[in-house]
Amino acid sequence: DAGVIQSPRHEVTEMGQEVTLRCKPISGHDYLFWYRQTMMRGLELLIYFNNNVPIDDSGMPEDRFSAKMPNASFSTLKIQPSEPRDSAVYFCASSLTLSGNTIYFGEGSWLTVV
Amino acid sequence: EDQVTQSPEALRLQEGESSSLNCSYTVSGLRGLFWYRQDPGKGPEFLFTLYSAGEEKEKERLKATLTKKESFLHITAPKPEDSATYLCAVQATGNQFYFGTGTSLTVIP
C-alpha cells in the first residue's frame, strides 16, 4: 500500500480564501484522523471519523473549519475563510483501531496563509 | 487538566554519547503511552507502546520505559541517522489522545 496520501503538500494562500486539504487513507483502515501541528502547540487532534462517520470534532477550532468523509477512500478538511493563524502543517492519519500503535500518518499539508 | 510535557525541547549529542528524553504526563486514566519518531517533512512514525508502570520496550539503540508519571526514551550510542524529533503521546481511558511538543534530537558525527 502507498500509505496515507495527502494533497496538496504545500499551499500558500491569501487571507480570506478557501482552502481544501485532501486525504486518501490506507485501504481497510476504519479510522481517519485530521491533526494540526504547530511549534507552539504540537500535534492537536481536530476531528476523527470511524467508518466515514464523524465521531469527535471537539478539536475543530471554529466554524471556519469543516471536514467530510464521503467514502472510505477520501476525506477533506476545508477552511473558509482562512486566516494567518491557520498557518500550520495539517496531517491526515488512518488506523485499524483507536490505539496509537496502529496509526499511520501522511506526509502532511504545509499551509501558509498570508 | 490532561497534558503531556516533553523535555528537553532540543538535544545535541555527539555520536556515541548516550542520553535520555523525558515525557511527563498528567491524564485521568492511562490506556497507553506511545513514542513516535518524526523526520523533517514527514509525518510521525510509531516506535513503541507502553501500557503500565515498569514496562520497558527496546528497538536497536532505543529503549522506552514507563513510570506512573513519566516515560523516558533512552538512546544508547546514538548515530547521526537517529537525528529526528521524538514525540510522546498518551491515550486516556476515554480514548482522548494528547501529544507532547517533541524533542528535537541532533546527533553530530
PDB file of C-alpha atoms in Angstrom:
ATOM      1  CA  ASP A   1       0.000   0.000   0.000  1.00  0.00           C
ATOM      2  CA  ALA A   2       1.204   3.536  -0.745  1.00  0.00           C
ATOM      3  CA  GLY A   3       0.379   4.782   2.714  1.00  0.00           C
ATOM      4  CA  VAL A   4      -1.762   7.770   3.592  1.00  0.00           C
ATOM      5  CA  ILE A   5      -1.747  10.222   0.711  1.00  0.00           C
ATOM      6  CA  GLN A   6      -2.320  13.934   1.255  1.00  0.00           C
ATOM      7  CA  SER A   7      -2.623  16.806  -1.162  1.00  0.00           C
ATOM      8  CA  PRO A   8      -1.529  19.458  -1.665  1.00  0.00           C
ATOM      9  CA  ARG A   9       1.853  19.102   0.032  1.00  0.00           C
ATOM     10  CA  HIS A  10       2.320  22.847   0.154  1.00  0.00           C
ATOM     11  CA  GLU A  11      -0.167  25.674  -0.182  1.00  0.00           C
ATOM     12  CA  VAL A  12       0.241  29.398   0.129  1.00  0.00           C
ATOM     13  CA  THR A  13      -2.987  31.363   0.101  1.00  0.00           C
ATOM     14  CA  GLU A  14      -4.226  34.810   0.934  1.00  0.00           C
ATOM     15  CA  MET A  15      -6.275  35.571   3.993  1.00  0.00           C
ATOM     16  CA  GLY A  16      -9.962  35.122   3.325  1.00  0.00           C
ATOM     17  CA  GLN A  17      -9.552  32.464   0.667  1.00  0.00           C
ATOM     18  CA  GLU A  18     -10.981  28.981   0.925  1.00  0.00           C
ATOM     19  CA  VAL A  19      -8.522  26.135   1.472  1.00  0.00           C
ATOM     20  CA  THR A  20      -9.306  22.468   0.849  1.00  0.00           C
ATOM     21  CA  LEU A  21      -6.956  19.740   2.007  1.00  0.00           C
ATOM     22  CA  ARG A  22      -7.416  16.189   0.772  1.00  0.00           C
ATOM     23  CA  CYS A  23      -6.609  12.782   2.148  1.00  0.00           C
ATOM     24  CA  LYS A  24      -6.691   9.204   0.921  1.00  0.00           C
ATOM     25  CA  PRO A  25      -6.380   6.770   3.843  1.00  0.00           C
ATOM     26  CA  ILE A  26      -4.855   3.311   3.765  1.00  0.00           C
ATOM     27  CA  SER A  27      -7.310   0.824   2.369  1.00  0.00           C
ATOM     28  CA  GLY A  28      -9.037  -1.198   5.095  1.00  0.00           C
ATOM     29  CA  HIS A  29      -8.438   1.300   7.857  1.00  0.00           C
ATOM     30  CA  ASP A  30     -11.676   2.148   9.639  1.00  0.00           C
ATOM     31  CA  TYR A  31     -10.451   5.286  11.374  1.00  0.00           C
ATOM     32  CA  LEU A  32      -9.337   8.569   9.851  1.00  0.00           C
ATOM     33  CA  PHE A  33      -7.873  11.488  11.792  1.00  0.00           C
ATOM     34  CA  TRP A  34      -7.067  15.093  10.969  1.00  0.00           C
ATOM     35  CA  TYR A  35      -4.316  16.699  13.049  1.00  0.00           C
ATOM     36  CA  ARG A  36      -2.758  20.153  13.046  1.00  0.00           C
ATOM     37  CA  GLN A  37       0.873  20.661  14.062  1.00  0.00           C
ATOM     38  CA  THR A  38       2.461  23.943  15.149  1.00  0.00           C
ATOM     39  CA  MET A  39       5.665  24.693  17.012  1.00  0.00           C
ATOM     40  CA  MET A  40       3.789  26.174  19.934  1.00  0.00           C
ATOM     41  CA  ARG A  41       1.041  23.615  20.415  1.00  0.00           C
ATOM     42  CA  GLY A  42       2.459  20.469  18.855  1.00  0.00           C
ATOM     43  CA  LEU A  43       0.068  17.951  17.336  1.00  0.00           C
ATOM     44  CA  GLU A  44      -3.594  18.624  18.006  1.00  0.00           C
ATOM     45  CA  LEU A  45      -6.431  16.339  17.003  1.00  0.00           C
ATOM     46  CA  LEU A  46      -9.044  18.245  15.033  1.00  0.00           C
ATOM     47  CA  ILE A  47     -11.531  15.509  14.171  1.00  0.00           C
ATOM     48  CA  TYR A  48     -11.729  11.790  13.624  1.00  0.00           C
ATOM     49  CA  PHE A  49     -14.032   9.505  11.665  1.00  0.00           C
ATOM     50  CA  ASN A  50     -14.993   5.882  12.143  1.00  0.00           C
ATOM     51  CA  ASN A  51     -16.395   4.127   9.092  1.00  0.00           C
ATOM     52  CA  ASN A  52     -16.858   7.519   7.395  1.00  0.00           C
ATOM     53  CA  VAL A  53     -18.887   8.933  10.304  1.00  0.00           C
ATOM     54  CA  PRO A  54     -17.502  11.886  12.308  1.00  0.00           C
ATOM     55  CA  ILE A  55     -17.104  10.752  15.909  1.00  0.00           C
ATOM     56  CA  ASP A  56     -15.316  13.567  17.707  1.00  0.00           C
ATOM     57  CA  ASP A  57     -14.959  17.052  16.264  1.00  0.00           C
ATOM     58  CA  SER A  58     -14.295  18.803  19.559  1.00  0.00           C
ATOM     59  CA  GLY A  59     -10.840  19.815  18.359  1.00  0.00           C
ATOM     60  CA  MET A  60     -12.110  21.774  15.369  1.00  0.00           C
ATOM     61  CA  PRO A  61     -11.154  25.332  16.288  1.00  0.00           C
ATOM     62  CA  GLU A  62     -14.219  27.127  14.981  1.00  0.00           C
ATOM     63  CA  ASP A  63     -16.932  27.163  12.373  1.00  0.00           C
ATOM     64  CA  ARG A  64     -14.477  28.143   9.679  1.00  0.00           C
ATOM     65  CA  PHE A  65     -13.221  24.557   9.735  1.00  0.00           C
ATOM     66  CA  SER A  66     -15.205  21.656   8.329  1.00  0.00           C
ATOM     67  CA  ALA A  67     -14.343  18.079   7.447  1.00  0.00           C
ATOM     68  CA  LYS A  68     -16.090  15.447   5.374  1.00  0.00           C
ATOM     69  CA  MET A  69     -15.572  11.822   4.535  1.00  0.00           C
ATOM     70  CA  PRO A  70     -17.918  10.950   1.666  1.00  0.00           C
ATOM     71  CA  ASN A  71     -16.496   7.436   1.286  1.00  0.00           C
ATOM     72  CA  ALA A  72     -13.903   5.098   2.788  1.00  0.00           C
ATOM     73  CA  SER A  73     -11.137   6.281   0.481  1.00  0.00           C
ATOM     74  CA  PHE A  74     -11.413  10.050   0.640  1.00  0.00           C
ATOM     75  CA  SER A  75     -11.656  12.876   3.151  1.00  0.00           C
ATOM     76  CA  THR A  76     -11.390  16.653   3.005  1.00  0.00           C
ATOM     77  CA  LEU A  77     -10.622  19.367   5.519  1.00  0.00           C
ATOM     78  CA  LYS A  78     -11.854  22.778   4.486  1.00  0.00           C
ATOM     79  CA  ILE A  79     -11.041  26.177   5.938  1.00  0.00           C
ATOM     80  CA  GLN A  80     -13.272  29.043   4.862  1.00  0.00           C
ATOM     81  CA  PRO A  81     -12.331  31.837   5.219  1.00  0.00           C
ATOM     82  CA  SER A  82      -8.660  31.217   6.007  1.00  0.00           C
ATOM     83  CA  GLU A  83      -6.708  33.396   8.444  1.00  0.00           C
ATOM     84  CA  PRO A  84      -2.950  33.784   9.056  1.00  0.00           C
ATOM     85  CA  ARG A  85      -3.264  31.937  12.388  1.00  0.00           C
ATOM     86  CA  ASP A  86      -4.345  28.852  10.459  1.00  0.00           C
ATOM     87  CA  SER A  87      -0.812  28.513   9.097  1.00  0.00           C
ATOM     88  CA  ALA A  88       0.401  25.077  10.197  1.00  0.00           C
ATOM     89  CA  VAL A  89       1.083  21.577   8.979  1.00  0.00           C
ATOM     90  CA  TYR A  90      -2.075  19.532   8.670  1.00  0.00           C
ATOM     91  CA  PHE A  91      -1.705  15.778   8.944  1.00  0.00           C
ATOM     92  CA  CYS A  92      -4.147  13.139   7.957  1.00  0.00           C
ATOM     93  CA  ALA A  93      -3.756   9.718   9.559  1.00  0.00           C
ATOM     94  CA  SER A  94      -5.564   6.427   9.326  1.00  0.00           C
ATOM     95  CA  SER A  95      -5.701   3.470  11.644  1.00  0.00           C
ATOM     96  CA  LEU A  96      -7.109  -0.020  12.026  1.00  0.00           C
ATOM     97  CA  THR A  97      -8.112   0.708  15.606  1.00  0.00           C
ATOM     98  CA  LEU A  98      -8.219   3.617  18.031  1.00  0.00           C
ATOM     99  CA  SER A  99      -4.905   2.540  19.528  1.00  0.00           C
ATOM    100  CA  GLY A 100      -1.886   4.685  18.836  1.00  0.00           C
ATOM    101  CA  ASN A 101       0.192   1.733  17.707  1.00  0.00           C
ATOM    102  CA  THR A 102      -1.780   1.102  14.508  1.00  0.00           C
ATOM    103  CA  ILE A 103      -1.891   4.681  13.257  1.00  0.00           C
ATOM    104  CA  TYR A 104      -0.152   5.775  10.062  1.00  0.00           C
ATOM    105  CA  PHE A 105       0.368   9.432   9.217  1.00  0.00           C
ATOM    106  CA  GLY A 106       0.570  11.070   5.830  1.00  0.00           C
ATOM    107  CA  GLU A 107       3.391  13.440   4.982  1.00  0.00           C
ATOM    108  CA  GLY A 108       1.302  16.488   5.794  1.00  0.00           C
ATOM    109  CA  SER A 109      -0.015  19.557   4.009  1.00  0.00           C
ATOM    110  CA  TRP A 110       2.015  22.666   4.757  1.00  0.00           C
ATOM    111  CA  LEU A 111      -0.350  25.634   4.790  1.00  0.00           C
ATOM    112  CA  THR A 112       0.728  29.248   4.829  1.00  0.00           C
ATOM    113  CA  VAL A 113      -1.926  31.964   4.955  1.00  0.00           C
ATOM    114  CA  VAL A 114      -0.593  35.433   4.178  1.00  0.00           C
TER     115      VAL A 114
ATOM    116  CA  GLU B   1      -6.185  19.011  33.079  1.00  0.00           C
ATOM    117  CA  ASP B   2      -4.742  16.249  30.894  1.00  0.00           C
ATOM    118  CA  GLN B   3      -1.399  17.187  29.432  1.00  0.00           C
ATOM    119  CA  VAL B   4       1.911  15.880  28.136  1.00  0.00           C
ATOM    120  CA  THR B   5       5.214  17.708  28.571  1.00  0.00           C
ATOM    121  CA  GLN B   6       8.435  16.722  26.855  1.00  0.00           C
ATOM    122  CA  SER B   7      11.938  17.813  27.757  1.00  0.00           C
ATOM    123  CA  PRO B   8      14.326  18.985  26.629  1.00  0.00           C
ATOM    124  CA  GLU B   9      12.925  20.800  23.605  1.00  0.00           C
ATOM    125  CA  ALA B  10      16.185  20.215  21.757  1.00  0.00           C
ATOM    126  CA  LEU B  11      19.187  17.989  22.356  1.00  0.00           C
ATOM    127  CA  ARG B  12      22.518  17.856  20.580  1.00  0.00           C
ATOM    128  CA  LEU B  13      24.682  14.799  21.125  1.00  0.00           C
ATOM    129  CA  GLN B  14      27.993  13.642  19.809  1.00  0.00           C
ATOM    130  CA  GLU B  15      27.854  10.327  18.036  1.00  0.00           C
ATOM    131  CA  GLY B  16      28.127   7.628  20.704  1.00  0.00           C
ATOM    132  CA  GLU B  17      27.050   9.919  23.543  1.00  0.00           C
ATOM    133  CA  SER B  18      24.110   8.255  25.302  1.00  0.00           C
ATOM    134  CA  SER B  19      21.259  10.291  26.787  1.00  0.00           C
ATOM    135  CA  SER B  20      17.562  10.252  27.698  1.00  0.00           C
ATOM    136  CA  LEU B  21      14.476  12.141  26.611  1.00  0.00           C
ATOM    137  CA  ASN B  22      11.691  12.747  29.095  1.00  0.00           C
ATOM    138  CA  CYS B  23       7.924  12.695  28.732  1.00  0.00           C
ATOM    139  CA  SER B  24       5.891  13.603  31.801  1.00  0.00           C
ATOM    140  CA  TYR B  25       2.146  13.277  31.724  1.00  0.00           C
ATOM    141  CA  THR B  26      -0.996  14.021  33.655  1.00  0.00           C
ATOM    142  CA  VAL B  27      -4.009  12.076  32.470  1.00  0.00           C
ATOM    143  CA  SER B  28      -7.175  10.773  34.072  1.00  0.00           C
ATOM    144  CA  GLY B  29      -6.668   7.092  33.387  1.00  0.00           C
ATOM    145  CA  LEU B  30      -3.888   5.916  31.096  1.00  0.00           C
ATOM    146  CA  ARG B  31      -4.741   3.499  28.297  1.00  0.00           C
ATOM    147  CA  GLY B  32      -1.319   3.697  26.712  1.00  0.00           C
ATOM    148  CA  LEU B  33       1.751   5.826  26.155  1.00  0.00           C
ATOM    149  CA  PHE B  34       3.246   5.989  22.680  1.00  0.00           C
ATOM    150  CA  TRP B  35       6.552   7.157  21.263  1.00  0.00           C
ATOM    151  CA  TYR B  36       6.892   8.311  17.671  1.00  0.00           C
ATOM    152  CA  ARG B  37       9.751   9.465  15.504  1.00  0.00           C
ATOM    153  CA  GLN B  38       9.222  12.355  13.100  1.00  0.00           C
ATOM    154  CA  ASP B  39      11.700  13.179  10.360  1.00  0.00           C
ATOM    155  CA  PRO B  40      11.704  16.644   8.736  1.00  0.00           C
ATOM    156  CA  GLY B  41       8.902  16.994   6.224  1.00  0.00           C
ATOM    157  CA  LYS B  42       7.310  13.708   7.247  1.00  0.00           C
ATOM    158  CA  GLY B  43       4.531  12.521   9.478  1.00  0.00           C
ATOM    159  CA  PRO B  44       5.189  10.803  12.816  1.00  0.00           C
ATOM    160  CA  GLU B  45       6.123   7.137  12.691  1.00  0.00           C
ATOM    161  CA  PHE B  46       5.229   4.756  15.504  1.00  0.00           C
ATOM    162  CA  LEU B  47       8.053   3.403  17.691  1.00  0.00           C
ATOM    163  CA  PHE B  48       6.739   1.971  20.975  1.00  0.00           C
ATOM    164  CA  THR B  49       3.658   1.419  23.110  1.00  0.00           C
ATOM    165  CA  LEU B  50       3.836   1.189  26.906  1.00  0.00           C
ATOM    166  CA  TYR B  51       0.792   0.284  28.953  1.00  0.00           C
ATOM    167  CA  SER B  52       1.789   0.029  32.612  1.00  0.00           C
ATOM    168  CA  ALA B  53       4.395   1.295  35.048  1.00  0.00           C
ATOM    169  CA  GLY B  54       7.558  -0.756  34.976  1.00  0.00           C
ATOM    170  CA  GLU B  55       7.161  -1.777  31.360  1.00  0.00           C
ATOM    171  CA  GLU B  56      10.119  -1.441  29.006  1.00  0.00           C
ATOM    172  CA  LYS B  57      10.441  -1.777  25.223  1.00  0.00           C
ATOM    173  CA  GLU B  58      13.610  -1.844  23.134  1.00  0.00           C
ATOM    174  CA  LYS B  59      14.422  -1.373  19.482  1.00  0.00           C
ATOM    175  CA  GLU B  60      18.003  -1.131  18.301  1.00  0.00           C
ATOM    176  CA  ARG B  61      19.580   1.811  20.165  1.00  0.00           C
ATOM    177  CA  LEU B  62      16.301   2.964  21.714  1.00  0.00           C
ATOM    178  CA  LYS B  63      14.703   1.858  24.964  1.00  0.00           C
ATOM    179  CA  ALA B  64      11.468   3.239  26.350  1.00  0.00           C
ATOM    180  CA  THR B  65      10.477   2.986  29.996  1.00  0.00           C
ATOM    181  CA  LEU B  66       7.347   3.984  31.896  1.00  0.00           C
ATOM    182  CA  THR B  67       6.541   5.068  35.439  1.00  0.00           C
ATOM    183  CA  LYS B  68       3.252   6.345  36.836  1.00  0.00           C
ATOM    184  CA  LYS B  69       4.130   9.943  35.980  1.00  0.00           C
ATOM    185  CA  GLU B  70       6.638   9.849  33.166  1.00  0.00           C
ATOM    186  CA  SER B  71       8.329   7.948  30.401  1.00  0.00           C
ATOM    187  CA  PHE B  72      11.920   8.021  29.243  1.00  0.00           C
ATOM    188  CA  LEU B  73      13.333   7.295  25.836  1.00  0.00           C
ATOM    189  CA  HIS B  74      16.919   6.201  26.339  1.00  0.00           C
ATOM    190  CA  ILE B  75      19.247   6.454  23.373  1.00  0.00           C
ATOM    191  CA  THR B  76      22.404   4.367  23.638  1.00  0.00           C
ATOM    192  CA  ALA B  77      25.427   5.211  21.493  1.00  0.00           C
ATOM    193  CA  PRO B  78      23.382   7.280  19.025  1.00  0.00           C
ATOM    194  CA  LYS B  79      24.280   7.612  15.356  1.00  0.00           C
ATOM    195  CA  PRO B  80      23.608  10.565  13.033  1.00  0.00           C
ATOM    196  CA  GLU B  81      20.683   8.663  11.491  1.00  0.00           C
ATOM    197  CA  ASP B  82      18.928   8.833  14.884  1.00  0.00           C
ATOM    198  CA  SER B  83      18.540  12.583  14.378  1.00  0.00           C
ATOM    199  CA  ALA B  84      14.816  13.374  14.347  1.00  0.00           C
ATOM    200  CA  THR B  85      12.064  14.773  16.515  1.00  0.00           C
ATOM    201  CA  TYR B  86      10.739  12.282  19.039  1.00  0.00           C
ATOM    202  CA  LEU B  87       7.115  12.683  20.056  1.00  0.00           C
ATOM    203  CA  CYS B  88       5.354  11.255  23.062  1.00  0.00           C
ATOM    204  CA  ALA B  89       1.596  10.769  23.217  1.00  0.00           C
ATOM    205  CA  VAL B  90      -0.791   9.437  25.831  1.00  0.00           C
ATOM    206  CA  GLN B  91      -4.178   7.900  25.306  1.00  0.00           C
ATOM    207  CA  ALA B  92      -6.685   8.345  28.114  1.00  0.00           C
ATOM    208  CA  THR B  93      -9.409   5.904  29.076  1.00  0.00           C
ATOM    209  CA  GLY B  94     -11.935   7.962  27.126  1.00  0.00           C
ATOM    210  CA  ASN B  95      -9.750   7.429  24.036  1.00  0.00           C
ATOM    211  CA  GLN B  96      -8.618  11.045  24.007  1.00  0.00           C
ATOM    212  CA  PHE B  97      -5.138  11.439  22.558  1.00  0.00           C
ATOM    213  CA  TYR B  98      -2.645  14.029  23.810  1.00  0.00           C
ATOM    214  CA  PHE B  99       0.695  14.698  22.120  1.00  0.00           C
ATOM    215  CA  GLY B 100       3.708  16.462  23.548  1.00  0.00           C
ATOM    216  CA  THR B 101       5.526  19.089  21.501  1.00  0.00           C
ATOM    217  CA  GLY B 102       8.501  16.811  20.969  1.00  0.00           C
ATOM    218  CA  THR B 103      12.250  16.735  21.498  1.00  0.00           C
ATOM    219  CA  SER B 104      14.397  17.599  18.500  1.00  0.00           C
ATOM    220  CA  LEU B 105      17.476  15.370  18.587  1.00  0.00           C
ATOM    221  CA  THR B 106      20.599  16.121  16.593  1.00  0.00           C
ATOM    222  CA  VAL B 107      23.461  13.624  16.603  1.00  0.00           C
ATOM    223  CA  ILE B 108      26.739  15.079  15.409  1.00  0.00           C
ATOM    224  CA  PRO B 109      29.243  12.788  13.683  1.00  0.00           C
TER     225      PRO B 109
END
